[in-house]
mmCIF file of C-alpha atoms in Angstrom:
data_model
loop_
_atom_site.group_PDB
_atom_site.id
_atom_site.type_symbol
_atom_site.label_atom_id
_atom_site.label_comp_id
_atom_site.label_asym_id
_atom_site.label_seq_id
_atom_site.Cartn_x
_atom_site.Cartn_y
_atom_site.Cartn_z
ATOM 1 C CA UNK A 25 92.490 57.408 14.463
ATOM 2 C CA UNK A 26 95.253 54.743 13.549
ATOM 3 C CA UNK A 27 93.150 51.303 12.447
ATOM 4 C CA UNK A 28 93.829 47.999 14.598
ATOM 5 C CA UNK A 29 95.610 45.711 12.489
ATOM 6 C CA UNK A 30 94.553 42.417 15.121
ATOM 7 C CA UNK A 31 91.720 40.328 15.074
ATOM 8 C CA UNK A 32 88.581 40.883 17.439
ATOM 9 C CA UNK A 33 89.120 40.578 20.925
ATOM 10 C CA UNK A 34 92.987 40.525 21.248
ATOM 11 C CA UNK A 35 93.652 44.260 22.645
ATOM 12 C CA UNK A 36 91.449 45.171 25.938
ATOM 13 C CA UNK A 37 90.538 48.852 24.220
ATOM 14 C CA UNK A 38 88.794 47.259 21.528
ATOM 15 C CA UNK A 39 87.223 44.517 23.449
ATOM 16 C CA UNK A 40 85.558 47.397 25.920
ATOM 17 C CA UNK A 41 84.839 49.719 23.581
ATOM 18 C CA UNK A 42 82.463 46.475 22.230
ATOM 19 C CA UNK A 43 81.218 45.569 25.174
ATOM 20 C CA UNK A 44 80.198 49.344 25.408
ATOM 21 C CA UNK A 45 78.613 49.517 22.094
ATOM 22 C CA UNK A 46 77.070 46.277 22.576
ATOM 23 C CA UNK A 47 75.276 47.434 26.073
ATOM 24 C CA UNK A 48 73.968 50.261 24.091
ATOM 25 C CA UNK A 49 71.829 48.150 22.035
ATOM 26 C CA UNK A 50 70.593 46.275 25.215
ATOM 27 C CA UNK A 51 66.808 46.902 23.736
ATOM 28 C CA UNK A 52 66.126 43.774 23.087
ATOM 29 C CA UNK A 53 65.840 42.960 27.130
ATOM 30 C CA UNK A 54 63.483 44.961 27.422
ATOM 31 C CA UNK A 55 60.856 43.266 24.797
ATOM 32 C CA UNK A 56 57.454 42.248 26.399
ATOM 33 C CA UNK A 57 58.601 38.478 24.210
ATOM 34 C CA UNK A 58 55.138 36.968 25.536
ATOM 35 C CA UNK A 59 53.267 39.171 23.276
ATOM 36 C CA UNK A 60 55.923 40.215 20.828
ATOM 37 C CA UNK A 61 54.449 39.458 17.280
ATOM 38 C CA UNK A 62 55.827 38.910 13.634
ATOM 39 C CA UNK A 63 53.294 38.782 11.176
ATOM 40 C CA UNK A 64 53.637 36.977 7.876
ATOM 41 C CA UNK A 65 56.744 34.552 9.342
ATOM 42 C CA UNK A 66 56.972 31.451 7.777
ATOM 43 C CA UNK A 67 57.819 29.894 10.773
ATOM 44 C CA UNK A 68 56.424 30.125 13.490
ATOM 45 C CA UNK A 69 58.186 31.997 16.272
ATOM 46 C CA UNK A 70 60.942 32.742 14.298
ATOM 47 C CA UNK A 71 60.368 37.013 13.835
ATOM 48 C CA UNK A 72 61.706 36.939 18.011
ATOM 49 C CA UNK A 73 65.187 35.415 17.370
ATOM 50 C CA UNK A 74 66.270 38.144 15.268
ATOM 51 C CA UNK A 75 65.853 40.081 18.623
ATOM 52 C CA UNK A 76 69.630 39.239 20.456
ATOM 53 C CA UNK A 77 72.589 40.334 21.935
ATOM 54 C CA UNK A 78 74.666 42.821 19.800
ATOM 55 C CA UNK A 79 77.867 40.569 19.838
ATOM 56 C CA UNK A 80 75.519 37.552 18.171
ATOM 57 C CA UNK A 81 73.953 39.542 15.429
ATOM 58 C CA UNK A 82 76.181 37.086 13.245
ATOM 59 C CA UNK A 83 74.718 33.954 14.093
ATOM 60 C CA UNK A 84 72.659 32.757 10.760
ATOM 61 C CA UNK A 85 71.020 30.097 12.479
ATOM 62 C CA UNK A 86 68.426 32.315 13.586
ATOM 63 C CA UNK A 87 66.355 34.143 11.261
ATOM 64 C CA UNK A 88 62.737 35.158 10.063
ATOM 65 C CA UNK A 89 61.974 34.409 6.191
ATOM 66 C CA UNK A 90 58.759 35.641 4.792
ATOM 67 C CA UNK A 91 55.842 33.761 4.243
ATOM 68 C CA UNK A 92 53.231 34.763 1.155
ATOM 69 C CA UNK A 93 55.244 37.738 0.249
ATOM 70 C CA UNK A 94 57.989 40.319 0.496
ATOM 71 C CA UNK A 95 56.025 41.826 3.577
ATOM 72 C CA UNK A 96 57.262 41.645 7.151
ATOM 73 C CA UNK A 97 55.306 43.657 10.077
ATOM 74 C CA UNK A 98 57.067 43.339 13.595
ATOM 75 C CA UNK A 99 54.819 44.610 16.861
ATOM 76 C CA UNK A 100 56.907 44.714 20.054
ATOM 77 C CA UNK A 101 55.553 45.685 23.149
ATOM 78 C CA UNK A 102 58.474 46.962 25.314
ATOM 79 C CA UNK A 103 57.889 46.676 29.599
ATOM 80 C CA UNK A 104 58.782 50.347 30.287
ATOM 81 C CA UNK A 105 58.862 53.840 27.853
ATOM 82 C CA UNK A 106 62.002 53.692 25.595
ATOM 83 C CA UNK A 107 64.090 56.370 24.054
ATOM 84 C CA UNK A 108 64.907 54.857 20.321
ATOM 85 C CA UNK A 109 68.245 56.053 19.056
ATOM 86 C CA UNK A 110 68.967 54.063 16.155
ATOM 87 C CA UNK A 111 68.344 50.745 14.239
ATOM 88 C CA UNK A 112 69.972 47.894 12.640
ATOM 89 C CA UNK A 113 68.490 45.435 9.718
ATOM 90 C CA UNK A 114 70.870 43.172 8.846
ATOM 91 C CA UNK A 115 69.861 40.168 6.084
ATOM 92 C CA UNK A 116 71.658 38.070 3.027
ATOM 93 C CA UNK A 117 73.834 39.945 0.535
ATOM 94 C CA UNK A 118 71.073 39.608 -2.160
ATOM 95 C CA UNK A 119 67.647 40.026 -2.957
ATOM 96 C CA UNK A 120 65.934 38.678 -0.069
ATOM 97 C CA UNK A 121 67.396 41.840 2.130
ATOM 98 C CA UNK A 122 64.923 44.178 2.893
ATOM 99 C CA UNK A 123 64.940 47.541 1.233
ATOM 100 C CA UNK A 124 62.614 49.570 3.276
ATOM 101 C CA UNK A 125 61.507 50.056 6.890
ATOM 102 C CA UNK A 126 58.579 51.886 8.373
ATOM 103 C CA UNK A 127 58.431 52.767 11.904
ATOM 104 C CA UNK A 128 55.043 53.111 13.777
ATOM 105 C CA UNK A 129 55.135 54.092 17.558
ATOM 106 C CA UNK A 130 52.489 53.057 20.244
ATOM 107 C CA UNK A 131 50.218 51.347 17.655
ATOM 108 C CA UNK A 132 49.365 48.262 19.349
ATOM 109 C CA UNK A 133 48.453 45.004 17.626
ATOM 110 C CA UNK A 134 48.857 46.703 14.139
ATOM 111 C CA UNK A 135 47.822 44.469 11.145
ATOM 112 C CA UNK A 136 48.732 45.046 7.497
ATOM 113 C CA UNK A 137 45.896 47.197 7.161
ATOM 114 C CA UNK A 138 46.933 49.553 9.129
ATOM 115 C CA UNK A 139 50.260 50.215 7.737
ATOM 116 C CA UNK A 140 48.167 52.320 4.992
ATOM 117 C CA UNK A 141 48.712 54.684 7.634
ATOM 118 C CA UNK A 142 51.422 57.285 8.087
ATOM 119 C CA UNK A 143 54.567 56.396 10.040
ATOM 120 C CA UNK A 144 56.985 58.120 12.395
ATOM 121 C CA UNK A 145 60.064 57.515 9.950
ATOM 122 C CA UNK A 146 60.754 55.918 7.016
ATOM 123 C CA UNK A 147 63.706 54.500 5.901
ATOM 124 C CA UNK A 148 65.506 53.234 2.583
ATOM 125 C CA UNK A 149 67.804 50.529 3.609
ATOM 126 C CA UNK A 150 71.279 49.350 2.098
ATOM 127 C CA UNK A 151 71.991 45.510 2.148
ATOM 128 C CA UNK A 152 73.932 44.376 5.438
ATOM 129 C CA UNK A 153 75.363 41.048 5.982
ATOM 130 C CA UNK A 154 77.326 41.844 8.477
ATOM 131 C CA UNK A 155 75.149 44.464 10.837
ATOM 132 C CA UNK A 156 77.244 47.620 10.539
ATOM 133 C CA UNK A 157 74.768 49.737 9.168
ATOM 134 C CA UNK A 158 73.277 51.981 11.873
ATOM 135 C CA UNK A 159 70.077 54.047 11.089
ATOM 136 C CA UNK A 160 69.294 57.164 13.651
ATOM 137 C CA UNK A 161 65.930 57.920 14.405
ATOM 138 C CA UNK A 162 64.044 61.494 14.557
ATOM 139 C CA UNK A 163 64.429 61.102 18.475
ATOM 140 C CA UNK A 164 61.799 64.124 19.491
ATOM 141 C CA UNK A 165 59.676 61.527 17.721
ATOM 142 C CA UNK A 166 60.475 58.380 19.566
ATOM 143 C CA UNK A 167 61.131 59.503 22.615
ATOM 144 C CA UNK A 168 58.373 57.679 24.682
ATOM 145 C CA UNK A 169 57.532 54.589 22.914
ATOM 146 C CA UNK A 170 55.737 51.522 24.359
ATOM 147 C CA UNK A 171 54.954 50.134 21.589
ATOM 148 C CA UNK A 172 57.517 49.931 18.346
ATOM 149 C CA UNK A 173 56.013 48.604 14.986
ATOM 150 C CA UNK A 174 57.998 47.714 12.151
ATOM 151 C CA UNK A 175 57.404 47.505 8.621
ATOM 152 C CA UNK A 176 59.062 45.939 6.128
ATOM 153 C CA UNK A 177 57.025 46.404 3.107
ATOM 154 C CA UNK A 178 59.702 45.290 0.407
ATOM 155 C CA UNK A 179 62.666 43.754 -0.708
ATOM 156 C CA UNK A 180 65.727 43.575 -3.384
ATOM 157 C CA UNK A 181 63.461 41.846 -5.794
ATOM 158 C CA UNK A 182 62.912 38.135 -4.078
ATOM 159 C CA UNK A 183 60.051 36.545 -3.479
ATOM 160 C CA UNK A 184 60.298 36.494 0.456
ATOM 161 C CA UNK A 185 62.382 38.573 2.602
ATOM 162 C CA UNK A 186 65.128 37.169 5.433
ATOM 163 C CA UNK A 187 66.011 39.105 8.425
ATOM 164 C CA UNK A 188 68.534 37.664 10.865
ATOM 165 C CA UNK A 189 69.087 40.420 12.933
ATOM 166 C CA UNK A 190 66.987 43.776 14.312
ATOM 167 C CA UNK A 191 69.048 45.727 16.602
ATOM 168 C CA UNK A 192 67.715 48.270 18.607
ATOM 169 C CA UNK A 193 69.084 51.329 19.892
ATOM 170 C CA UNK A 194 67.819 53.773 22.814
ATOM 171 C CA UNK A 195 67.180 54.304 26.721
ATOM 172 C CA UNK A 196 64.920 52.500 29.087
ATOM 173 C CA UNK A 197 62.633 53.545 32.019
ATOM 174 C CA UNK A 198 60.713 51.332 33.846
ATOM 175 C CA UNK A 199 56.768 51.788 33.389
ATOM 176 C CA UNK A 200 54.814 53.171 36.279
ATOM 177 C CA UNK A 201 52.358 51.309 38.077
ATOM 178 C CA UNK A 202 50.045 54.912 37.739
ATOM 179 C CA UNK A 203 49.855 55.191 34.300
ATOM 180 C CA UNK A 204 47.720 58.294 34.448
ATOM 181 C CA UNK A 205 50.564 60.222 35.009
ATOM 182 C CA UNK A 206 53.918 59.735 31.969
ATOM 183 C CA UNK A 207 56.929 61.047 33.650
ATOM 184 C CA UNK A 208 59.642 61.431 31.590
ATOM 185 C CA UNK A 209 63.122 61.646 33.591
ATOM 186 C CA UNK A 210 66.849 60.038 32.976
ATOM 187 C CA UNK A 211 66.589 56.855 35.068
ATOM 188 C CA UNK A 212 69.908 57.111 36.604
ATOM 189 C CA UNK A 213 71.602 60.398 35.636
ATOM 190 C CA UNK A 214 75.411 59.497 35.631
ATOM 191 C CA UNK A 215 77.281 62.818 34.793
ATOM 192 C CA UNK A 216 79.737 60.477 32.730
ATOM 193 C CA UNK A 217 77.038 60.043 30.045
ATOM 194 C CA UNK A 218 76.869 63.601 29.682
ATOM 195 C CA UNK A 219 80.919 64.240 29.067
ATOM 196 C CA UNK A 220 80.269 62.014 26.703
ATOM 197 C CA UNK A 221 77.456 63.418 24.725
ATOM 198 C CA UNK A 222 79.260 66.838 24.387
ATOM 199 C CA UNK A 223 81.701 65.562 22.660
ATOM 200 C CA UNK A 224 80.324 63.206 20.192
ATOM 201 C CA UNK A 225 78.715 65.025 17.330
ATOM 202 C CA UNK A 226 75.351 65.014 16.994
ATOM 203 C CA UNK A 227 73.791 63.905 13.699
ATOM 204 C CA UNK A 228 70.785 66.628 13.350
ATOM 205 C CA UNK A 229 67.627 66.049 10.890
ATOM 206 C CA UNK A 230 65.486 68.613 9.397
ATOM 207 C CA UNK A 231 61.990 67.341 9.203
#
């Protein structure tokens, strides 16, 4: 693949190819915001503005710091099942970047006792200033999740941890009114999705 030698948003392939990869990490639409909660923020409030669009995961005027320590627990109630794919943590270029992440699914209202528990996944993270870093879930073990909770239990050696941007990456489908019975089908099966999938390799992890 020959590299682009222009500057964002000059040629048209580039500039849908964005708008592509940005729709894929619409997730953040479908946050239940009225009872989305970030526990230990400094400010209050702040933990939701690190959920935004893709294309302004660069804005650092909107962040979450820490309050009493390097600990950061995220609960966010979605409005339908989601599929996650993949996630983004992107903070400063220093110590204040978080350096791990625990996923919990469908733990509602989890406090930072219960993150003695077990996770799904656990990841180490690398410093990203600039969001590039994408980390894939174990699908088969987020594939129907209502409820996402993220840990962030420590940091690069600071005394608080900053987060400016949480992308998230997966499929929708809308919740049913019935919730005795969990379907799980494609929303809207669109054969082009599945060209694609064929021919984009497929990262596989041995649990």
């Amino acid at each position: 693949a020959m590299a682009h030698g222009h500057g964002p948003g000059r040629c048209r392939c580039c500039g849908e190819e964005a708008a592509e990869r940005g729709a894929a990490w619409g997730l953040y639409l479908r946050i239940d915001r009225q009872r989305l909660q970030c526990l230990n923020e400094r400010r209050e409030g702040s933990g939701a503005t690190v959920f935004r669009p893709w294309e302004e995961r660069r804005d650092r005027s909107q962040f979450v710091e820490s309050d009493d320590d390097e600990e950061l627990l995220f609960n966010i109630p979605f409005t339908g099942s989601v599929k996650l794919k993949g996630v983004i943590v992107m903070g400063e270029d220093d110590e204040t970047h978080p350096a791990e992440m625990r996923l919990f699914r469908n733990i509602p209202h989890m406090s930072f006792d219960d993150t003695a528990k077990e996770p799904e996944q656990t990841f180490s993270l690398s410093r990203d200033p600039l969001g590039e870093l994408e980390y894939p879930t174990k699908i088969a073990r987020f594939s129907n999740v209502y409820h996402l909770s993220m840990h962030f239990p420590k940091n690069f050696g600071a005394e608080t941890t900053k987060i400016f941007y949480i992308g998230l990456k997966g499929e929708w489908t809308e919740a049913h009114r019935h919730e005795v019975t969990i379907c799980n089908y494609e929303a809207s099966a669109n054969p082009a999705d599945h060209k694609l999938e064929q021919i984009t390799p497929q990262t596989h992890f041995i649990s």
